[in-house]
PDB file of C-alpha atoms in Angstrom:
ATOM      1  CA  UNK A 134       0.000   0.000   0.000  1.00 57.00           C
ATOM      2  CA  UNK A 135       2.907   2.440   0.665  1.00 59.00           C
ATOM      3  CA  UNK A 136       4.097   1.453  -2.100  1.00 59.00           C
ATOM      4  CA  UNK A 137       1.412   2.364  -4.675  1.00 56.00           C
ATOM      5  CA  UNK A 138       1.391   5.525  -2.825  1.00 55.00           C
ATOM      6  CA  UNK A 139       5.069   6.906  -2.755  1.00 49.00           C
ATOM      7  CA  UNK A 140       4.463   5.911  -6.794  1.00 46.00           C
ATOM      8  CA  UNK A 141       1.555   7.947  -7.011  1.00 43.00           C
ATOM      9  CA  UNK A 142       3.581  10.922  -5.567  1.00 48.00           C
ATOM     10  CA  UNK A 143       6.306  10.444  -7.741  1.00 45.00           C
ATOM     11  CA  UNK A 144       4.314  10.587 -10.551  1.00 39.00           C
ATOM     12  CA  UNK A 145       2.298  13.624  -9.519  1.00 40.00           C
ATOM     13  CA  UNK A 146       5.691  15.515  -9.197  1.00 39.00           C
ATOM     14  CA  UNK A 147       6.928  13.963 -12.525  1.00 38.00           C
ATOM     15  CA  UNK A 148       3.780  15.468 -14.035  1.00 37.00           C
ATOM     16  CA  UNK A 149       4.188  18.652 -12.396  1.00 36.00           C
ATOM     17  CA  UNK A 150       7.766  19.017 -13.520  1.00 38.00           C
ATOM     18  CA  UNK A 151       6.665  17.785 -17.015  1.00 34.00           C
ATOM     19  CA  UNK A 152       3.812  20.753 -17.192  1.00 35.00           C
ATOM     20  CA  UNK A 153       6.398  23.245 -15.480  1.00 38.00           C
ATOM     21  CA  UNK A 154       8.509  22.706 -18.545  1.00 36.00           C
ATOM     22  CA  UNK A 155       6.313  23.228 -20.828  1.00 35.00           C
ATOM     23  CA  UNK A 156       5.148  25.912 -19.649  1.00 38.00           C
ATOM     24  CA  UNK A 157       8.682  27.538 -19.491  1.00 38.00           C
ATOM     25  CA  UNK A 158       9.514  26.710 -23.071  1.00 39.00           C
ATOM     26  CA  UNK A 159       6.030  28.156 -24.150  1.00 38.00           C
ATOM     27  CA  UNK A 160       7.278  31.586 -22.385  1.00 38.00           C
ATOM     28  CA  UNK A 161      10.332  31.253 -24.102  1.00 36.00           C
ATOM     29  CA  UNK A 162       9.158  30.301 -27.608  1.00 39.00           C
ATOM     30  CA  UNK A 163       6.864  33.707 -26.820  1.00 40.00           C
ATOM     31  CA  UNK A 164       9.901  35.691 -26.137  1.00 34.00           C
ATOM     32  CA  UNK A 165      10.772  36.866 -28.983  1.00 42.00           C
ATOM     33  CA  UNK A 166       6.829  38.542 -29.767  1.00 49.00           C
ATOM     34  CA  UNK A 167       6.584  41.831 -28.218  1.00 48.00           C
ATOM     35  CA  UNK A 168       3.388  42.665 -26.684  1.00 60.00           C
ATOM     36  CA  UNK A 169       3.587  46.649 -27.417  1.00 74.00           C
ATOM     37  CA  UNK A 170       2.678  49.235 -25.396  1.00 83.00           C
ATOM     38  CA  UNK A 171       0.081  51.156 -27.284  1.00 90.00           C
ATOM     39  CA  UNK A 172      -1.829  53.732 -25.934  1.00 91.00           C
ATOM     40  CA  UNK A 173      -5.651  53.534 -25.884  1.00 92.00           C
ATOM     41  CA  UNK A 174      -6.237  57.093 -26.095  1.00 93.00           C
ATOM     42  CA  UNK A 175      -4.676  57.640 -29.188  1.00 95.00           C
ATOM     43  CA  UNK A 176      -5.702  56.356 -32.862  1.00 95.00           C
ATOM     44  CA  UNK A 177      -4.220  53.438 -34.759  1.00 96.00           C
ATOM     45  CA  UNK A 178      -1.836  55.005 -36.925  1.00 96.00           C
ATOM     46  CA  UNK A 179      -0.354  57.220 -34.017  1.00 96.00           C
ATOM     47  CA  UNK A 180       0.303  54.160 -32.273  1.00 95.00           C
ATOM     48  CA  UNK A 181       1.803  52.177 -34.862  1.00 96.00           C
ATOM     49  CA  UNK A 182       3.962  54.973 -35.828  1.00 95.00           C
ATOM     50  CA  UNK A 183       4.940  55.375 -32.591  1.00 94.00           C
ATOM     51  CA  UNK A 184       5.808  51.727 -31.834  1.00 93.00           C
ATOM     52  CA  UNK A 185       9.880  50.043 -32.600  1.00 92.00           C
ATOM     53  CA  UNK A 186       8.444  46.996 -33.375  1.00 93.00           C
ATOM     54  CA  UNK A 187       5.324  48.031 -35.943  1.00 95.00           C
ATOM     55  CA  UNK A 188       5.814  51.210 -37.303  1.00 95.00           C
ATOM     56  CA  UNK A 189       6.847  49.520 -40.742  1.00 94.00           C
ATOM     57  CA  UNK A 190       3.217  49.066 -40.960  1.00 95.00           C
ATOM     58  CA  UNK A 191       2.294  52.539 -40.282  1.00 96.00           C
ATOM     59  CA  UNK A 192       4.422  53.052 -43.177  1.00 95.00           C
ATOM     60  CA  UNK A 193       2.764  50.765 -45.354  1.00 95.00           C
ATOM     61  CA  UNK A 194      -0.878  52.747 -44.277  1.00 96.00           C
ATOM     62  CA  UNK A 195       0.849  55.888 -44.897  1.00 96.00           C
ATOM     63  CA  UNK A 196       2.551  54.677 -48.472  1.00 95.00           C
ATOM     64  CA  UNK A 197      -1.452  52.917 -49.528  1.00 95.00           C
ATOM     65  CA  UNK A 198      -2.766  56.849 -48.289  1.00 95.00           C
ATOM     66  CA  UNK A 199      -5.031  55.185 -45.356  1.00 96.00           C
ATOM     67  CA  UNK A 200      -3.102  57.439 -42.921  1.00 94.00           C
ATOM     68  CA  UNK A 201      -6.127  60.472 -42.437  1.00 95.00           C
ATOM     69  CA  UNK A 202      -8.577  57.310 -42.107  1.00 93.00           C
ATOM     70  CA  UNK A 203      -6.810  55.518 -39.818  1.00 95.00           C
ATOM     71  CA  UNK A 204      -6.359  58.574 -37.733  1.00 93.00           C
ATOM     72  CA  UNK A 205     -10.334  58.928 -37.949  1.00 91.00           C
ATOM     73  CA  UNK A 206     -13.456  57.677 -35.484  1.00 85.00           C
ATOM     74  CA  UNK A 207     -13.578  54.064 -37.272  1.00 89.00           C
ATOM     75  CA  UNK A 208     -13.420  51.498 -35.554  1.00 96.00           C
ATOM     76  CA  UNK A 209     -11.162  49.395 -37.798  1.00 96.00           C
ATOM     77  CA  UNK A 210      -9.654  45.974 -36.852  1.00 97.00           C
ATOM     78  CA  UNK A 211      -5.783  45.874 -37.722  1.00 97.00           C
ATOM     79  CA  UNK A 212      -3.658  42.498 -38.195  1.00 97.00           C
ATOM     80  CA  UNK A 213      -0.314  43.886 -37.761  1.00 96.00           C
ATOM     81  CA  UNK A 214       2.605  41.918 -38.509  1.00 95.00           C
ATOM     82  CA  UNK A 215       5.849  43.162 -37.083  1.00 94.00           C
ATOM     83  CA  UNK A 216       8.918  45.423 -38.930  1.00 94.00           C
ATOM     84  CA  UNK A 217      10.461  42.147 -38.676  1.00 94.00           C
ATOM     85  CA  UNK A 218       7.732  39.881 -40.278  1.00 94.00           C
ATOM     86  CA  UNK A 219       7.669  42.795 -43.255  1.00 93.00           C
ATOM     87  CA  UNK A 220      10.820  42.965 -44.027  1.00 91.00           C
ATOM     88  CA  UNK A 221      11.502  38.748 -44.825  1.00 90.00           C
ATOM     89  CA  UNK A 222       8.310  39.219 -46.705  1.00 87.00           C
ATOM     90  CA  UNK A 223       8.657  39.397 -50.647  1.00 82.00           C
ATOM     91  CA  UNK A 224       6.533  42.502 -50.536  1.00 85.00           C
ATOM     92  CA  UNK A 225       8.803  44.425 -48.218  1.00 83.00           C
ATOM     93  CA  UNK A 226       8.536  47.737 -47.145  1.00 87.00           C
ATOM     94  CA  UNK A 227      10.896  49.491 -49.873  1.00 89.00           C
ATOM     95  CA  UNK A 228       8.432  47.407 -52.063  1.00 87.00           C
ATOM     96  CA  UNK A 229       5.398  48.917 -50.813  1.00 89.00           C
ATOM     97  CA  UNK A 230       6.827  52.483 -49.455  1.00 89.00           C
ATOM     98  CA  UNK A 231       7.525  52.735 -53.664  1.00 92.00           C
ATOM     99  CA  UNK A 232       5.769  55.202 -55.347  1.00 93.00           C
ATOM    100  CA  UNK A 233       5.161  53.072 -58.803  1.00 95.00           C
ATOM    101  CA  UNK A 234       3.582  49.806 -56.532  1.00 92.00           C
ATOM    102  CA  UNK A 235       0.709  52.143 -55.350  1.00 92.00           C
ATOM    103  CA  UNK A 236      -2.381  50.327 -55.964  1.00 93.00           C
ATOM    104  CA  UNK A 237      -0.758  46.699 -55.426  1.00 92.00           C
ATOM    105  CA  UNK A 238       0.195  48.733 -51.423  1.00 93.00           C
ATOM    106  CA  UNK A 239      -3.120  49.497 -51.409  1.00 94.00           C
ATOM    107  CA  UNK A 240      -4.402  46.058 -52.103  1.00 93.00           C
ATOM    108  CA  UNK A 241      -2.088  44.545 -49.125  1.00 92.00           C
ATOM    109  CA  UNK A 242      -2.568  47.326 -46.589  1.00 94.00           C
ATOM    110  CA  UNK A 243      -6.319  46.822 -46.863  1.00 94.00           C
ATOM    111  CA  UNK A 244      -6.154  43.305 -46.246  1.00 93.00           C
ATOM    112  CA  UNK A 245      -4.602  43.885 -42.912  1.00 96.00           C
ATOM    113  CA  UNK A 246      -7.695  46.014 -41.669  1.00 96.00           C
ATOM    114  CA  UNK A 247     -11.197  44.570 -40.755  1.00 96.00           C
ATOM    115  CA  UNK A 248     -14.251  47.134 -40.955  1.00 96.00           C
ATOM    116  CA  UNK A 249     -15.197  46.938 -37.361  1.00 96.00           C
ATOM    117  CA  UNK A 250     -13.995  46.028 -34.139  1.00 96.00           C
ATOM    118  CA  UNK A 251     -13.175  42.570 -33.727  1.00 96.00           C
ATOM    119  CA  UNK A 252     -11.945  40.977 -30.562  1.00 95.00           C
ATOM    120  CA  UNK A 253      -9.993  38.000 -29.924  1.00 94.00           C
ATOM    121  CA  UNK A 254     -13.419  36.762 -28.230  1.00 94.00           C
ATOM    122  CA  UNK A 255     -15.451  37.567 -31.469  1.00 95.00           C
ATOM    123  CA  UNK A 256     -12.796  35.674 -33.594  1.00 94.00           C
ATOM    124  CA  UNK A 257     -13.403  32.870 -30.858  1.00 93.00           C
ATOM    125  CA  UNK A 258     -16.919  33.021 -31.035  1.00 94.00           C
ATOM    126  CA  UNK A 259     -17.211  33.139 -34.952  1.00 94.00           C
ATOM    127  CA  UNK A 260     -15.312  30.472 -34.669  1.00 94.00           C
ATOM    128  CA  UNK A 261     -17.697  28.620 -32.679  1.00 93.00           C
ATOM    129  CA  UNK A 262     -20.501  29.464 -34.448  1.00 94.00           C
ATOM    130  CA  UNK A 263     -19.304  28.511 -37.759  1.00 91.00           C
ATOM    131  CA  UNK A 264     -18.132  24.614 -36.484  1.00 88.00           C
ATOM    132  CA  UNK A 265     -14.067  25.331 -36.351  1.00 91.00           C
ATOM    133  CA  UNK A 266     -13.755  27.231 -40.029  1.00 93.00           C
ATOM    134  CA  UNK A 267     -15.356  30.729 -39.787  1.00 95.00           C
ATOM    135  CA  UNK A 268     -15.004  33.564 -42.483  1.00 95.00           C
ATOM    136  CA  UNK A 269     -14.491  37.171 -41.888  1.00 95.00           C
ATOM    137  CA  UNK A 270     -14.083  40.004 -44.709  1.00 96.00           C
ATOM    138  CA  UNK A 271     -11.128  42.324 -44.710  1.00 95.00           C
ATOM    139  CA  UNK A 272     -11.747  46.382 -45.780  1.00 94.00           C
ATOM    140  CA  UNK A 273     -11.009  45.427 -49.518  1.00 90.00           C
ATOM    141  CA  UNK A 274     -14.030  42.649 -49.637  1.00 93.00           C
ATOM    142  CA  UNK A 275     -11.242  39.538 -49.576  1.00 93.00           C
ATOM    143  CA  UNK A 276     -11.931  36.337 -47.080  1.00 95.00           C
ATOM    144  CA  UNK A 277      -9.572  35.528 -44.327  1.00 96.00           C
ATOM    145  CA  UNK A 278     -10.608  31.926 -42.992  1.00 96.00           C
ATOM    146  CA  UNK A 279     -10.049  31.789 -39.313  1.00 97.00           C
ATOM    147  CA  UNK A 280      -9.701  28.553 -36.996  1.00 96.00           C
ATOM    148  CA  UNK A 281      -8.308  28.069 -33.397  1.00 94.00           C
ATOM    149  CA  UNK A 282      -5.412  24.915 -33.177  1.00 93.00           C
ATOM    150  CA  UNK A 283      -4.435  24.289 -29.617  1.00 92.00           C
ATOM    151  CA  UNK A 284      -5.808  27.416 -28.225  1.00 90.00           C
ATOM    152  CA  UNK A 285      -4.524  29.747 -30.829  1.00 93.00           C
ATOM    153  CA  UNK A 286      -5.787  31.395 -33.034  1.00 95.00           C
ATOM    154  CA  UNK A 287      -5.000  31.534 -37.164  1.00 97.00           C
ATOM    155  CA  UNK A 288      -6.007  33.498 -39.911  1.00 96.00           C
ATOM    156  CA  UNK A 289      -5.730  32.121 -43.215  1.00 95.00           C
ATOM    157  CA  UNK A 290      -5.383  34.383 -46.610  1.00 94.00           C
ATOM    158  CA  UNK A 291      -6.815  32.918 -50.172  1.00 92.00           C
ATOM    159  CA  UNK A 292      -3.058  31.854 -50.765  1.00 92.00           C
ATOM    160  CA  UNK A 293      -2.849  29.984 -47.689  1.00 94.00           C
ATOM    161  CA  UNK A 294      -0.735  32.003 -45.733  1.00 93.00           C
ATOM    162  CA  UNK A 295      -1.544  31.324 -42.176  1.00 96.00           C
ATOM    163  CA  UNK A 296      -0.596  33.916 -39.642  1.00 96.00           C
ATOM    164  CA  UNK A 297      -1.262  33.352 -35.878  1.00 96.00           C
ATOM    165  CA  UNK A 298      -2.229  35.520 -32.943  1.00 96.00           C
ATOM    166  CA  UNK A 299       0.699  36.423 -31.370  1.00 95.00           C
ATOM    167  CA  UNK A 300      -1.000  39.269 -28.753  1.00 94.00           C
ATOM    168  CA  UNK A 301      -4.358  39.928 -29.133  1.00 93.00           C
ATOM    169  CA  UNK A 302      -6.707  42.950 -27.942  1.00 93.00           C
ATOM    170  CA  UNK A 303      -4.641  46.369 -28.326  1.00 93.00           C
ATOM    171  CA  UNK A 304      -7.078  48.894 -27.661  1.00 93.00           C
ATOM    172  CA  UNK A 305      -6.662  52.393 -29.351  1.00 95.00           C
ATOM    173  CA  UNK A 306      -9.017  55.077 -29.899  1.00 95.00           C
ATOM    174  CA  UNK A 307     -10.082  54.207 -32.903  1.00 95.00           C
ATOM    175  CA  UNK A 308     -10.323  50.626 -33.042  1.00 96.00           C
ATOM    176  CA  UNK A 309      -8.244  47.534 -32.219  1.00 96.00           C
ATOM    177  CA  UNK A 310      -4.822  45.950 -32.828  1.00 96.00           C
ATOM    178  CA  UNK A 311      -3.741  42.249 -32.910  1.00 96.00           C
ATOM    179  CA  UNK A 312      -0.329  41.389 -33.926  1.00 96.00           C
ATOM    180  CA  UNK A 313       0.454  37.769 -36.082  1.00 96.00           C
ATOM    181  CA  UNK A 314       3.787  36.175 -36.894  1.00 96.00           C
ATOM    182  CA  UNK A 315       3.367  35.915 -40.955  1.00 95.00           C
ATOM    183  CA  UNK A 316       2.368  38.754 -43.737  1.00 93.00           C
ATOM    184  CA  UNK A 317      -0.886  37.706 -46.088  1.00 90.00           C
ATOM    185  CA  UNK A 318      -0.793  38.148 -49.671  1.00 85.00           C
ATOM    186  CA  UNK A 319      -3.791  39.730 -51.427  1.00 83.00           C
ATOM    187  CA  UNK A 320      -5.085  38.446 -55.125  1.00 78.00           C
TER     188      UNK A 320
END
């Protein structure tokens, strides 16, 4: 009998390491995302401007001429990937920040805003409602498909580029802000 039980608290302290450890490297694999500090009273492109790790797509905005909106009462949704995630992306910034690429900038910057204001619960929920696949419609009319894998949840362009959630729920004054780890690419 003491036996069974000195196994039994082995095991629970195996466990516990086990979870403990995973847990660790799931803070470390989530090092390297920066949760920015944005401030809720200002509007969407003042924050992004304002931020080291996203301004690249204030840039882009600025560059597609979505600047004044994105300055106005919206709300707007924003996917923003990171300077970093822009510039490994084929469309960089000195692609899109080019003069002569104007409407194919517009094309991608719209795809990164949702008419609305969308929460990581409303992605959840849409989600839900829609059996594990739902839809949602970015500003220029194209279909992101979004699904949640092991609590996390992706967004999927036409191409099948699949970005994740990597913070969700910035408020600004204008709208939201969730960051993902991958750039889309529009039709």
């Amino acid at each position: 009998m003491k036996t069974n039980k000195n196994l039994a608290i082995i095991l629970f302290a195996l466990l516990l390491s086990v979870a403990s450890f995973a847990q660790k490297n799931q803070k470390r694999a989530n090092m390297n995302v920066v949760n920015p500090k944005f401030d809720a009273t200002k509007n969407i492109i003042d924050n992004l401007t304002a931020s080291q790790n996203y301004s690249s797509l204030a840039k882009v905005f600025k560059a597609a001429e979505f600047e004044q909106m994105l300055r106005e009462e919206g709300p707007y949704t924003i996917l923003a990937p990171s300077n970093d995630v822009i510039s490994r992306s084929s469309e960089n910034l000195e692609f899109m920040t080019d003069p002569k690429n104007i409407h194919r900038t517009k094309d991608i910057a719209a795809y990164y805003m949702i008419p609305g204001k969308w929460y990581a619960s409303d992605f959840g929920k849409l989600i839900r409602m829609s059996k594990g696949r739902g839809e949602i419609k970015t500003a220029d009319g194209d279909v992101l498909i979004i699904t949640l894998e092991n609590s996390i949840i992706y967004l999927t362009d036409a191409k099948g580029n699949k970005a994740k959630l990597v913070f969700t729920d910035a408020i600004q004054s204008n709208g939201i802000i969730h960051g993902i780890d991958k750039t889309f690419s529009p039709n």
